[in-house]
């Protein structure tokens, strides 16, 4: 993620022009409307997640950006954009609809049609740009959902919103190969969330549906690692799939359901053992916290996985450095 402008680095007399230039260079030709006498404060940065463009805007100055018919005639790439409110509130208007987005909410809009994006107070937002063909949904279906808030209190929207936020915050840490794979996950989540909003989840490809199911299963496992009776049968029942279908999903990841649960439990234990905040918590209590109640079995698993007993691993992590 490259920082494109920090207003504090630009002389006050040039800030409005510099901000306008960066907005147009980064997000495309836009009409930026701002009080010329308002002190402009903010920062814009941008990067790529594979084929998906990612921009991040922070500003405390109320203003708005407009995509006008004249600008569209001049330059109109076939792009959808997804805007996520990371803090503050913003208003997105397109196709006669207006979405008031609060923290954690997102919506989609079409860069090829007029729209307005307005910030009335301090905001921190992320904008994801993706070619039309990457969203595996009919154009007419998406057109009915522009400037419509995507629910994030359940379903795929609840998975998509925190992932989009994390991607926007951590973009510069991803290796190119990881970024390319992650872009597929991001696109699947966005597509599924939009399709659910349009009641067209059945229109997704079988491959996308399988990836989304696996993401939901991973999330379920992560939330229930502390349950000693978490097993493949529990996971399958919670997602209304057969054990055979569940095992096939994990075969695509070159692992098994039981092995994945064991791996995630051991990783949670390893992190707790290395955390000074848990230095007074016994090894057996940490193991039990993550569903591994048999101390001897946990110790064998941990040693086999990480090359040393859990107590020794804890000492190596917490021992003061010379």
Coordinates of C-alpha atoms in Angstrom, one line a residue:
X1 CA 0.0 0.0 0.0
X2 CA 1.7 3.2 -1.2
X3 CA 0.9 6.5 0.6
X4 CA -0.1 8.9 -2.2
X5 CA -0.7 12.0 -0.1
X6 CA -0.6 13.2 3.5
X7 CA -2.0 16.7 3.7
X8 CA 0.4 17.6 6.5
X9 CA 3.2 17.1 4.0
X10 CA 1.8 19.6 1.5
X11 CA 1.8 23.4 2.0
X12 CA -1.7 24.6 3.0
X13 CA -2.1 26.7 -0.1
X14 CA -1.7 23.6 -2.4
X15 CA -3.6 21.0 -0.4
X16 CA -7.0 21.2 -2.1
X17 CA -5.4 21.0 -5.6
X18 CA -3.1 18.2 -4.6
X19 CA -6.0 16.2 -2.9
X20 CA -8.2 16.7 -6.0
X21 CA -5.4 15.5 -8.3
X22 CA -4.7 12.4 -6.2
X23 CA -8.4 11.5 -5.9
X24 CA -8.8 11.7 -9.7
X25 CA -5.5 9.8 -10.4
X26 CA -6.3 7.1 -8.0
X27 CA -10.1 6.6 -8.2
X28 CA -10.6 7.9 -11.7
X29 CA -12.0 11.2 -13.1
X30 CA -14.3 12.6 -10.4
X31 CA -15.8 16.0 -9.5
X32 CA -14.6 16.7 -6.0
X33 CA -16.7 19.3 -4.1
X34 CA -15.3 20.8 -1.0
X35 CA -15.5 24.2 0.8
X36 CA -12.4 26.1 -0.5
X37 CA -12.0 27.7 2.9
X38 CA -12.2 24.4 4.8
X39 CA -8.9 23.2 6.3
X40 CA -8.2 20.0 4.5
X41 CA -6.7 17.1 6.5
X42 CA -6.4 13.6 5.4
X43 CA -4.4 10.8 3.8
X44 CA -4.9 8.6 0.7
X45 CA -3.0 5.3 -0.1
X46 CA -3.5 2.6 -2.7
X47 CA -2.3 -0.8 -3.8
X48 CA -3.2 -4.0 -5.6
X49 CA -4.5 -7.3 -4.4
X50 CA -3.9 -9.3 -7.5
X51 CA -6.4 -7.9 -10.1
X52 CA -8.3 -6.1 -7.3
X53 CA -7.5 -2.4 -6.7
X54 CA -7.5 -1.3 -3.1
X55 CA -7.7 2.3 -2.0
X56 CA -7.9 3.8 1.5
X57 CA -9.0 7.3 2.4
X58 CA -8.8 9.0 5.8
X59 CA -10.1 12.6 6.1
X60 CA -11.7 14.8 8.8
X61 CA -12.9 17.4 6.2
X62 CA -16.5 17.1 5.0
X63 CA -16.7 16.9 1.2
X64 CA -18.1 14.8 -1.6
X65 CA -17.0 13.2 -4.9
X66 CA -19.3 12.9 -7.9
X67 CA -19.1 10.8 -11.1
X68 CA -21.0 12.9 -13.6
X69 CA -22.3 12.0 -17.1
X70 CA -19.7 14.2 -18.7
X71 CA -16.8 12.4 -16.9
X72 CA -18.4 9.1 -17.8
X73 CA -18.4 10.0 -21.5
X74 CA -14.8 11.0 -21.3
X75 CA -13.6 7.8 -19.6
X76 CA -15.7 4.8 -18.4
X77 CA -13.9 1.6 -17.6
X78 CA -16.2 -1.3 -16.8
X79 CA -15.6 -1.4 -13.1
X80 CA -17.6 -2.1 -10.0
X81 CA -16.5 -0.6 -6.7
X82 CA -17.2 -1.7 -3.2
X83 CA -16.9 0.9 -0.4
X84 CA -16.4 -0.1 3.2
X85 CA -16.9 2.3 6.1
X86 CA -14.0 1.5 8.4
X87 CA -15.0 4.4 10.8
X88 CA -17.3 7.3 10.6
X89 CA -20.3 7.6 8.3
X90 CA -20.7 8.2 4.6
X91 CA -23.5 8.4 2.1
X92 CA -23.5 6.6 -1.3
X93 CA -26.1 7.6 -3.9
X94 CA -26.6 5.9 -7.3
X95 CA -29.6 4.9 -9.5
X96 CA -32.1 6.8 -7.3
X97 CA -31.0 5.0 -4.1
X98 CA -29.0 6.2 -1.2
X99 CA -27.1 4.1 1.3
X100 CA -26.1 5.6 4.7
X101 CA -23.1 3.5 5.7
X102 CA -21.9 3.3 9.2
X103 CA -18.8 1.6 10.6
X104 CA -18.4 -2.0 9.3
X105 CA -21.0 -1.6 6.5
X106 CA -20.4 -1.8 2.8
X107 CA -22.1 -1.4 -0.5
X108 CA -21.4 -1.8 -4.2
X109 CA -21.7 0.8 -7.0
X110 CA -20.9 0.9 -10.7
X111 CA -18.2 3.3 -11.8
X112 CA -19.8 3.5 -15.3
X113 CA -22.9 5.3 -14.0
X114 CA -23.4 8.6 -12.1
X115 CA -22.9 8.4 -8.4
X116 CA -22.1 10.5 -5.4
X117 CA -20.0 9.6 -2.3
X118 CA -20.3 12.1 0.5
X119 CA -18.5 12.4 3.9
X120 CA -20.2 14.7 6.4
X121 CA -17.7 14.1 9.1
X122 CA -14.4 12.3 9.8
X123 CA -14.2 9.0 7.9
X124 CA -11.8 6.2 7.2
X125 CA -13.0 4.1 4.2
X126 CA -11.7 1.4 1.9
X127 CA -12.6 1.2 -1.8
X128 CA -12.1 -2.1 -3.8
X129 CA -12.1 -1.8 -7.6
X130 CA -12.9 -4.9 -9.7
X131 CA -13.7 -5.4 -13.4
X132 CA -17.3 -6.3 -14.2
X133 CA -16.3 -9.8 -15.4
X134 CA -14.8 -10.7 -12.0
X135 CA -18.2 -10.4 -10.3
X136 CA -19.9 -13.7 -11.2
X137 CA -23.4 -12.3 -11.4
X138 CA -25.7 -11.0 -14.2
X139 CA -25.2 -7.3 -14.8
X140 CA -29.0 -6.6 -14.4
X141 CA -29.0 -8.2 -11.0
X142 CA -26.1 -6.1 -9.8
X143 CA -27.7 -3.0 -11.2
X144 CA -30.6 -3.4 -8.8
X145 CA -28.3 -3.5 -5.8
X146 CA -26.1 -0.4 -6.3
X147 CA -26.1 1.9 -3.3
X148 CA -27.9 -0.8 -1.2
X149 CA -26.3 -1.6 2.1
X150 CA -25.1 -5.2 2.4
X151 CA -26.2 -6.7 5.7
X152 CA -23.2 -7.6 7.9
X153 CA -25.0 -9.0 10.9
X154 CA -25.2 -12.5 9.4
X155 CA -24.6 -14.6 6.3
X156 CA -21.7 -13.9 3.9
X157 CA -21.8 -10.2 4.7
X158 CA -20.7 -10.9 8.3
X159 CA -17.7 -12.8 6.9
X160 CA -16.9 -10.3 4.1
X161 CA -16.9 -7.0 6.2
X162 CA -14.1 -8.0 8.6
X163 CA -12.1 -9.6 5.9
X164 CA -12.3 -6.5 3.7
X165 CA -11.2 -4.4 6.6
X166 CA -8.3 -6.7 7.4
X167 CA -7.2 -6.7 3.8
X168 CA -7.3 -2.9 3.5
X169 CA -5.2 -2.6 6.7
X170 CA -2.6 -5.3 5.9
X171 CA -2.3 -5.1 2.2
X172 CA 1.4 -4.3 2.2
X173 CA 2.2 -7.4 4.2
X174 CA 1.0 -9.9 1.6
X175 CA 3.5 -11.7 -0.8
X176 CA 2.4 -11.6 -4.5
X177 CA 1.4 -15.2 -4.6
X178 CA -0.7 -14.9 -1.4
X179 CA -2.3 -11.7 -2.7
X180 CA -3.4 -13.4 -5.9
X181 CA -5.0 -16.3 -3.9
X182 CA -6.5 -13.9 -1.4
X183 CA -8.1 -11.8 -4.2
X184 CA -10.1 -14.9 -5.2
X185 CA -11.4 -15.3 -1.6
X186 CA -12.3 -11.6 -1.5
X187 CA -14.1 -11.8 -4.8
X188 CA -16.0 -14.9 -3.8
X189 CA -17.1 -13.2 -0.5
X190 CA -18.2 -10.1 -2.3
X191 CA -20.0 -12.0 -5.0
X192 CA -21.8 -14.3 -2.4
X193 CA -22.8 -11.4 -0.2
X194 CA -24.2 -9.5 -3.2
X195 CA -25.9 -12.6 -4.5
X196 CA -27.5 -13.3 -1.1
X197 CA -28.7 -9.7 -1.0
X198 CA -30.3 -10.3 -4.4
X199 CA -31.6 -13.7 -3.4
X200 CA -29.5 -15.2 -6.2
X201 CA -27.0 -17.3 -4.2
X202 CA -28.0 -20.3 -6.4
X203 CA -26.5 -18.5 -9.4
X204 CA -23.0 -18.7 -8.1
X205 CA -20.7 -21.3 -9.8
X206 CA -20.2 -24.6 -8.0
X207 CA -16.6 -23.7 -7.4
X208 CA -17.5 -20.4 -5.7
X209 CA -20.2 -22.1 -3.6
X210 CA -17.7 -24.7 -2.4
X211 CA -15.1 -22.0 -1.5
X212 CA -17.7 -20.0 0.4
X213 CA -18.9 -23.1 2.3
X214 CA -15.3 -23.9 3.3
X215 CA -14.8 -20.3 4.5
X216 CA -17.9 -20.6 6.6
X217 CA -16.8 -24.0 8.0
X218 CA -13.3 -22.6 8.9
X219 CA -15.0 -19.7 10.7
X220 CA -17.3 -22.1 12.6
X221 CA -14.4 -24.3 13.6
X222 CA -12.5 -21.2 14.8
X223 CA -15.4 -20.1 17.0
X224 CA -15.9 -23.5 18.6
X225 CA -12.3 -24.8 19.1
X226 CA -12.8 -24.7 22.9
X227 CA -15.6 -27.4 22.7
X228 CA -14.1 -30.8 23.5
X229 CA -16.7 -32.6 21.4
X230 CA -16.0 -30.6 18.3
X231 CA -15.6 -33.2 15.6
X232 CA -16.5 -33.8 11.9
X233 CA -20.0 -34.8 12.7
X234 CA -20.7 -31.6 14.6
X235 CA -19.3 -29.5 11.8
X236 CA -21.2 -31.4 9.1
X237 CA -24.5 -31.1 11.0
X238 CA -24.0 -27.3 11.6
X239 CA -23.6 -26.7 7.9
X240 CA -26.3 -29.2 6.7
X241 CA -23.9 -31.3 4.6
X242 CA -23.0 -35.0 4.7
X243 CA -19.8 -36.2 6.2
X244 CA -18.8 -37.4 2.7
X245 CA -19.2 -33.9 1.3
X246 CA -17.4 -32.3 4.3
X247 CA -14.4 -34.6 3.8
X248 CA -14.3 -33.9 0.0
X249 CA -14.1 -30.1 0.8
X250 CA -11.1 -30.6 3.0
X251 CA -9.4 -33.0 0.5
X252 CA -9.1 -29.9 -1.8
X253 CA -6.9 -28.4 1.0
X254 CA -4.8 -31.5 1.3
X255 CA -6.0 -32.1 4.8
X256 CA -8.8 -33.7 6.8
X257 CA -11.4 -32.1 9.1
X258 CA -9.9 -33.7 12.2
X259 CA -6.4 -32.6 11.2
X260 CA -7.5 -29.0 10.6
X261 CA -9.3 -28.9 14.0
X262 CA -6.2 -30.3 15.7
X263 CA -3.9 -27.9 13.8
X264 CA -6.0 -24.8 14.8
X265 CA -6.2 -25.9 18.5
X266 CA -2.4 -26.4 18.6
X267 CA -1.8 -23.0 17.0
X268 CA -4.1 -21.3 19.6
X269 CA -2.2 -23.1 22.4
X270 CA 1.1 -22.1 20.9
X271 CA 0.2 -18.4 20.8
X272 CA -1.1 -18.5 24.4
X273 CA 2.1 -20.2 25.6
X274 CA 4.2 -17.5 24.0
X275 CA 2.0 -14.6 25.3
X276 CA 3.3 -13.0 28.5
X277 CA -0.3 -12.2 29.5
X278 CA -0.8 -16.0 30.1
X279 CA 2.5 -16.7 31.9
X280 CA 0.6 -17.6 35.2
X281 CA -1.8 -19.9 33.4
X282 CA -0.8 -23.5 33.6
X283 CA 0.0 -25.4 30.4
X284 CA -2.8 -27.9 31.1
X285 CA -5.3 -25.0 31.5
X286 CA -4.3 -23.5 28.2
X287 CA -4.7 -26.8 26.5
X288 CA -8.1 -27.4 28.0
X289 CA -9.2 -23.9 27.0
X290 CA -8.8 -25.0 23.4
X291 CA -10.5 -28.3 23.6
X292 CA -7.4 -30.5 24.5
X293 CA -8.3 -31.8 27.9
X294 CA -5.9 -34.8 28.0
X295 CA -2.6 -33.2 29.1
X296 CA -0.4 -36.1 28.2
X297 CA -1.9 -36.3 24.7
X298 CA -1.6 -32.6 24.2
X299 CA 2.1 -32.7 25.2
X300 CA 2.8 -35.5 22.7
X301 CA 1.0 -33.6 19.9
X302 CA 2.7 -30.4 20.7
X303 CA 6.2 -31.9 20.8
X304 CA 5.5 -33.8 17.5
X305 CA 4.3 -30.6 15.8
X306 CA 6.8 -28.0 17.2
X307 CA 9.8 -30.1 18.2
X308 CA 9.7 -29.5 21.9
X309 CA 7.4 -29.9 24.9
X310 CA 4.9 -27.1 25.6
X311 CA 6.6 -26.0 28.8
X312 CA 10.0 -25.8 27.1
X313 CA 8.5 -23.8 24.2
X314 CA 7.0 -21.4 26.7
X315 CA 10.3 -20.9 28.5
X316 CA 12.1 -20.3 25.2
X317 CA 9.5 -17.6 24.2
X318 CA 9.3 -15.9 27.6
X319 CA 12.9 -16.1 28.7
X320 CA 14.5 -12.6 28.9
X321 CA 16.8 -12.0 25.9
X322 CA 20.5 -11.5 26.8

